[in-house]
Short mmCIF file of C-alpha atoms in Angstrom, two decimals:
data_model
loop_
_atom_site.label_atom_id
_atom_site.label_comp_id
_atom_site.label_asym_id
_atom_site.label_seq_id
_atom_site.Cartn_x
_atom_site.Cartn_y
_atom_site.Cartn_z
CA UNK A 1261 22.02 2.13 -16.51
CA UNK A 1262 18.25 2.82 -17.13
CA UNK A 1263 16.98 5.57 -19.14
CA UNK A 1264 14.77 7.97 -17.01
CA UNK A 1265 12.57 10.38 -18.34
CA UNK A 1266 12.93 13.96 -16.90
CA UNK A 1267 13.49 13.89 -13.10
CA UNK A 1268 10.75 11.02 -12.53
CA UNK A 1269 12.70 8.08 -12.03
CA UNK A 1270 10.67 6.61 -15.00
CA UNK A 1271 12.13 3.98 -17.48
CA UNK A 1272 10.47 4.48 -20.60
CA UNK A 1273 12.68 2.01 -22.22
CA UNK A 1274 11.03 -0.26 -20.36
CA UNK A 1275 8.60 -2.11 -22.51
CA UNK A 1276 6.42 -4.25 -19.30
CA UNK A 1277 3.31 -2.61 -18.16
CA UNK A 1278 3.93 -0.90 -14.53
CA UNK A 1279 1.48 -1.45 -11.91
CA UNK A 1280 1.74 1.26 -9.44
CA UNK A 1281 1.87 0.13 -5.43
CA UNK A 1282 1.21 2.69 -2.46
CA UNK A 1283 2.57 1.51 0.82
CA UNK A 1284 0.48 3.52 3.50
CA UNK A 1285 2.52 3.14 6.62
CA UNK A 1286 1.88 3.79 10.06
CA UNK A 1287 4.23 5.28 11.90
CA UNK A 1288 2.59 6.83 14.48
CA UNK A 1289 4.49 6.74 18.60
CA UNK A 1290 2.43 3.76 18.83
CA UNK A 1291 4.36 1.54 17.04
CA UNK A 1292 7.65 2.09 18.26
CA UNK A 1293 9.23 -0.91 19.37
CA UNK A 1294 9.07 -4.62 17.99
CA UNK A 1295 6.26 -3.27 15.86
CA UNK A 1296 8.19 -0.92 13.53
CA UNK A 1297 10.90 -3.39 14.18
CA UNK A 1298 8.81 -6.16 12.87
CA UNK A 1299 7.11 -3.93 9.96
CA UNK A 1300 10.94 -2.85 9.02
CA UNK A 1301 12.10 -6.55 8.49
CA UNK A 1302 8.96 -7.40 6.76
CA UNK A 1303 8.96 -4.38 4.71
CA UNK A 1304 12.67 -5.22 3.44
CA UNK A 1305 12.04 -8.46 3.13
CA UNK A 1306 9.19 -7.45 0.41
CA UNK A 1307 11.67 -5.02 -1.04
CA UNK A 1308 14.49 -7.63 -2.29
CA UNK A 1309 11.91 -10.39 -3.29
CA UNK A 1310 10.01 -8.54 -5.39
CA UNK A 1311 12.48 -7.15 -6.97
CA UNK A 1312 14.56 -10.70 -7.31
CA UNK A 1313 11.39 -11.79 -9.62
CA UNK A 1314 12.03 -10.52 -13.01
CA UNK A 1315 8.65 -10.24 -14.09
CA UNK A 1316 8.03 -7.90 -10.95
CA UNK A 1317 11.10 -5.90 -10.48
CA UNK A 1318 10.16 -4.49 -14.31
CA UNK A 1319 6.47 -3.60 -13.53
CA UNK A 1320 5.94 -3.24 -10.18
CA UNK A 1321 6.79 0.57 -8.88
CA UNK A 1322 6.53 1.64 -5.48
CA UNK A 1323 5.96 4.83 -3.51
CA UNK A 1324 5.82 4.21 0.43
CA UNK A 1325 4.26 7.03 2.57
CA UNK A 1326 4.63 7.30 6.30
CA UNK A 1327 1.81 9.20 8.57
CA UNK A 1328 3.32 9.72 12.35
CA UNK A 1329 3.13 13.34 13.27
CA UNK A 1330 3.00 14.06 9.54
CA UNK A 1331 2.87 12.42 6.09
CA UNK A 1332 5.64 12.13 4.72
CA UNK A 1333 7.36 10.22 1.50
CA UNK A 1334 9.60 8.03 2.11
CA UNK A 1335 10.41 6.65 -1.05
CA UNK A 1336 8.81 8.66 -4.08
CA UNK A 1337 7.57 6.49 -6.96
CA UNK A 1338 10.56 4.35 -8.37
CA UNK A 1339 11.07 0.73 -10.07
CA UNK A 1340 11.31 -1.41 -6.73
CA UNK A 1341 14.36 -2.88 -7.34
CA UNK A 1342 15.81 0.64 -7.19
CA UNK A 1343 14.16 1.11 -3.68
CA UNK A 1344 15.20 -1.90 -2.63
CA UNK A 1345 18.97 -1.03 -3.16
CA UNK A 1346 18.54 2.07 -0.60
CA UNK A 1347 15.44 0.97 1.61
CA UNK A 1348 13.99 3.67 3.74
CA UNK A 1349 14.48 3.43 7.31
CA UNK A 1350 10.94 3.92 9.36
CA UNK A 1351 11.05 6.10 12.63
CA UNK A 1352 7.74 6.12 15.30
CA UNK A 1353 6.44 9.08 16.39
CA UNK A 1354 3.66 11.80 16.51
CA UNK A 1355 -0.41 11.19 16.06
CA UNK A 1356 -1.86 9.14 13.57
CA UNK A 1357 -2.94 12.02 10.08
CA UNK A 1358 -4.61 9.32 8.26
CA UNK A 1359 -6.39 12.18 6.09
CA UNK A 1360 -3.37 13.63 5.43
CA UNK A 1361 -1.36 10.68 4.05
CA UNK A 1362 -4.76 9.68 1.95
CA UNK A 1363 -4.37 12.73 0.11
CA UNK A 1364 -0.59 12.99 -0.53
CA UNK A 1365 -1.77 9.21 -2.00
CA UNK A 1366 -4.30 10.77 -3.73
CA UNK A 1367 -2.26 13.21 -5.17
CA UNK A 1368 0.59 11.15 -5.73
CA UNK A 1369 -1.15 8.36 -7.80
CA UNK A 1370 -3.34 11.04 -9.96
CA UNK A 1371 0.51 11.63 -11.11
CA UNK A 1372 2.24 8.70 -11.67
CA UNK A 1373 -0.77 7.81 -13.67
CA UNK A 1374 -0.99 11.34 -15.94
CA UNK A 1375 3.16 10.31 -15.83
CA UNK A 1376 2.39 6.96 -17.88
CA UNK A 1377 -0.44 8.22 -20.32
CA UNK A 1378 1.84 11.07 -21.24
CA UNK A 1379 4.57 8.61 -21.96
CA UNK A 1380 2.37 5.85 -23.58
CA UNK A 1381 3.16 3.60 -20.96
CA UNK A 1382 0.41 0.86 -20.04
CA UNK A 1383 -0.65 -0.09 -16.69
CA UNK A 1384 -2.12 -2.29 -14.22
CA UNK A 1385 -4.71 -1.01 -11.72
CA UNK A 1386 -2.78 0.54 -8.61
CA UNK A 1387 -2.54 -0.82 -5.25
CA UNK A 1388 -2.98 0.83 -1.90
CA UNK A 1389 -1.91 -0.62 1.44
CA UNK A 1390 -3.14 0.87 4.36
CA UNK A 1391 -1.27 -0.46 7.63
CA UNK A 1392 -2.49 1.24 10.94
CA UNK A 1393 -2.38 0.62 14.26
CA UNK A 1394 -4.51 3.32 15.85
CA UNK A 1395 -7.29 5.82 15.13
CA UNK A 1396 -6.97 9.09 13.32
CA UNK A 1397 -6.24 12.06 13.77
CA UNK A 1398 -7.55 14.30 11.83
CA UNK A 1399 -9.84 15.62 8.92
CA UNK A 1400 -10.05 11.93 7.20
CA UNK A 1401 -13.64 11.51 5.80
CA UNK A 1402 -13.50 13.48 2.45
CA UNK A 1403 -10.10 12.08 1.60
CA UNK A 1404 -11.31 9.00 2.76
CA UNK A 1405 -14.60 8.73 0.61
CA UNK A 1406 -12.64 9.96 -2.60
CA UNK A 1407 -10.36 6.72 -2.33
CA UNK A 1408 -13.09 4.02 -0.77
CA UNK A 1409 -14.86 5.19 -4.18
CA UNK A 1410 -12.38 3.89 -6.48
CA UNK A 1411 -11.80 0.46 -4.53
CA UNK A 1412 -16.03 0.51 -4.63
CA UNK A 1413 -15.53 0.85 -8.71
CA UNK A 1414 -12.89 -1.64 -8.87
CA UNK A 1415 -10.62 0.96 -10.38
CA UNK A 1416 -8.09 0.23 -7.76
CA UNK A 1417 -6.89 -2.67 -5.43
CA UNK A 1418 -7.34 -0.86 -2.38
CA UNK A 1419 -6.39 -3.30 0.83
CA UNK A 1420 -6.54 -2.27 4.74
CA UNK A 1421 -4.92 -3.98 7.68
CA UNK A 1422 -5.50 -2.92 11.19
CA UNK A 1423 -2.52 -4.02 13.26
CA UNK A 1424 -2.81 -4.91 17.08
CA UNK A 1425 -5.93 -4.64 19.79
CA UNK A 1426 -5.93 -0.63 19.55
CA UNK A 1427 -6.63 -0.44 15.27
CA UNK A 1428 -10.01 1.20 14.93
CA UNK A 1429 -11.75 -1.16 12.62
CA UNK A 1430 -15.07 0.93 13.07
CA UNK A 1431 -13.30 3.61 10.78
CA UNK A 1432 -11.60 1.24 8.83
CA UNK A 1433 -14.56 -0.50 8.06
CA UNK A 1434 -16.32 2.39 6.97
CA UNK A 1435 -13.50 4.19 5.02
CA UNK A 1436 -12.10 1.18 2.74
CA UNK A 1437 -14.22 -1.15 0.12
CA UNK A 1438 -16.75 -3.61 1.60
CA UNK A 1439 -14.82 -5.91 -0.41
CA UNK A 1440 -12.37 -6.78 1.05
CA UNK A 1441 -12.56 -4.93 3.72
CA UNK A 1442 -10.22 -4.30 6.54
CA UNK A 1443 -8.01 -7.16 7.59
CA UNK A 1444 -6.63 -7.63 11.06
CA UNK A 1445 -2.94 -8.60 10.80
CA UNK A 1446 -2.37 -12.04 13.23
CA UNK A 1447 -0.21 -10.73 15.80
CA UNK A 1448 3.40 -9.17 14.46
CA UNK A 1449 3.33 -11.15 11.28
CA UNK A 1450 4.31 -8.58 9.00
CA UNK A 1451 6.80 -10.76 7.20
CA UNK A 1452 3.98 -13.32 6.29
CA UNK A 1453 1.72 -10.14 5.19
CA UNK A 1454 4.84 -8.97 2.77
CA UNK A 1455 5.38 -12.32 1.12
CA UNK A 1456 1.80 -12.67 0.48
CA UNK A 1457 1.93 -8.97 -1.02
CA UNK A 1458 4.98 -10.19 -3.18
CA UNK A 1459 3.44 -13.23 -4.51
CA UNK A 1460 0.42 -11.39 -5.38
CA UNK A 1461 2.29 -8.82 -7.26
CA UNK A 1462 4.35 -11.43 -9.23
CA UNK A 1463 1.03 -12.92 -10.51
CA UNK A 1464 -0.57 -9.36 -11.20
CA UNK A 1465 2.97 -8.65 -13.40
CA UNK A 1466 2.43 -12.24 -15.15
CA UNK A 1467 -1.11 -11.51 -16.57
CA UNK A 1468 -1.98 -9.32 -19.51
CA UNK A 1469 -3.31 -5.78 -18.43
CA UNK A 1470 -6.28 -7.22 -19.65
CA UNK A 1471 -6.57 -10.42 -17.75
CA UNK A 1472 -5.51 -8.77 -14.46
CA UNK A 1473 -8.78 -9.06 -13.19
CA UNK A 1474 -9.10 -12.82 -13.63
CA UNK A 1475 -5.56 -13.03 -11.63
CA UNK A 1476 -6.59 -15.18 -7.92
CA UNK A 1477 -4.66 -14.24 -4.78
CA UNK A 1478 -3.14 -16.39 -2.54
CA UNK A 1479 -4.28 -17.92 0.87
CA UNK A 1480 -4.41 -14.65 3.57
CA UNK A 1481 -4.26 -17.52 6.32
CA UNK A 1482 -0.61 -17.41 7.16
CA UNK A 1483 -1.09 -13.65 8.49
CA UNK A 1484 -4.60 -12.48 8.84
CA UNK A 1485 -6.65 -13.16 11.90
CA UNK A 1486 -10.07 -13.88 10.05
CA UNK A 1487 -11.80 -13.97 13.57
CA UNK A 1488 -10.30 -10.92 15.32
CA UNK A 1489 -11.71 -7.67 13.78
CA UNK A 1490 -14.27 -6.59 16.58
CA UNK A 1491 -18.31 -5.80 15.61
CA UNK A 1492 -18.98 -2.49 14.91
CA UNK A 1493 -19.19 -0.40 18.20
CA UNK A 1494 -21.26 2.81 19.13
CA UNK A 1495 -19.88 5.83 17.64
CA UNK A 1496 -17.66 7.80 20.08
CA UNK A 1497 -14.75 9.82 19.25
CA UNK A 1498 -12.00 9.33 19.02
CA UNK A 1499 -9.40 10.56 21.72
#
């Protein structure tokens, strides 16, 4: 049984660096159907192969946050193997509070990290995943700006994927880091997107902090649809 410090589902006997992973879900009634369907299978699928990789399953800890009708957590920060053993099961519903999951995010991450420096634990530069079929909702920009900053100063891996014909790459494009950018998922291939995420994990967890930087990602081919996301349009509002 692992050690945990306080009520934080921490292992400070654990000697690997952690690198902390935000899964920003969409949830919102538009992707009930085969698309939560499809993001639930991919999403487990991620959970038990990351944490089948040694390396991984001892740095890599996960906090997944669902916005449809609210933000919620869904899984608060833990190792990902222990997520894994009791993955969260995603419901669709509600609007689409973008701003409201980027600051529970915000807020999250700010802790985890204060969590690890208090501790004297070493980490990797976090990763946010942003996974959104529609447009938001509400009061995103500020929250927005604060996080597109630190993916602009390379102080996080910050990645965005609009999913289907309805994502609204205009705001994506102008809320996440020119580099990468947003990413339109090919059709419902969650699964591919989740075993690319995994692999790229595994490599982050089998550098040095230092070297993380130097680490190269895999081929996006088998899941992003390099041609699809639309030019910028005229700004309207969204309904």
């Amino acid at each position: 049984m692992n050690d945990y410090a306080e009520s934080n589902n921490l292992d400070v006997t654990n000697p690997a660096p952690r690198c902390p992973v935000i899964l920003l879900l969409d949830t919102s009634g538009s992707m009930s159907g085969q698309p939560l369907r499809e993001l639930q299978s991919g999403l487990d699928q991620f959970l038990k192969e990351t944490s089948d990789d040694e390396t991984a399953s001892m740095s890599v800890e996960l906090e997944i946050i669902t916005f449809g009708g609210d933000a919620e957590i869904a899984s608060a920060f833990a190792p990902v193997c222990d997520i894994a053993d009791m993955p969260p099961s995603l419901d669709a519903n509600g609007s689409t509070p973008l701003g409201e999951a980027l600051k529970l995010a915000d807020s999250e991450l700010k802790a985890r990290r204060r969590l690890y420096k208090q501790k004297g634990i070493a980490s990797y530069k976090p990763w946010i995943v942003l996974m959104t079929d529609g447009c938001p909702n509400d009061d995103y920009e500020s929250a927005a700006a604060s996080m597109k900053r630190l993916g602009d100063e390379g102080k996080l891996q910050y990645i965005g994927i609009g999913i289907g014909e309805e994502a609204d790459f205009d705001t994506l494009q102008k809320i996440l880091p020119e580099r990468p950018g947003p990413v339109k998922l090919k059709g419902l291939c969650f699964k591919e997107f989740f075993k690319w995420l995994t692999d790229s994990l595994k490599s982050v967890s089998a550098s040095s902090v230092a070297e993380q930087d130097n680490v190269r990602l895999g081929n996006v081919t088998s899941w992003a649809d390099l041609a699809g996301i639309p030019a910028p349009a005229e700004e309207e509002e969204c309904e």
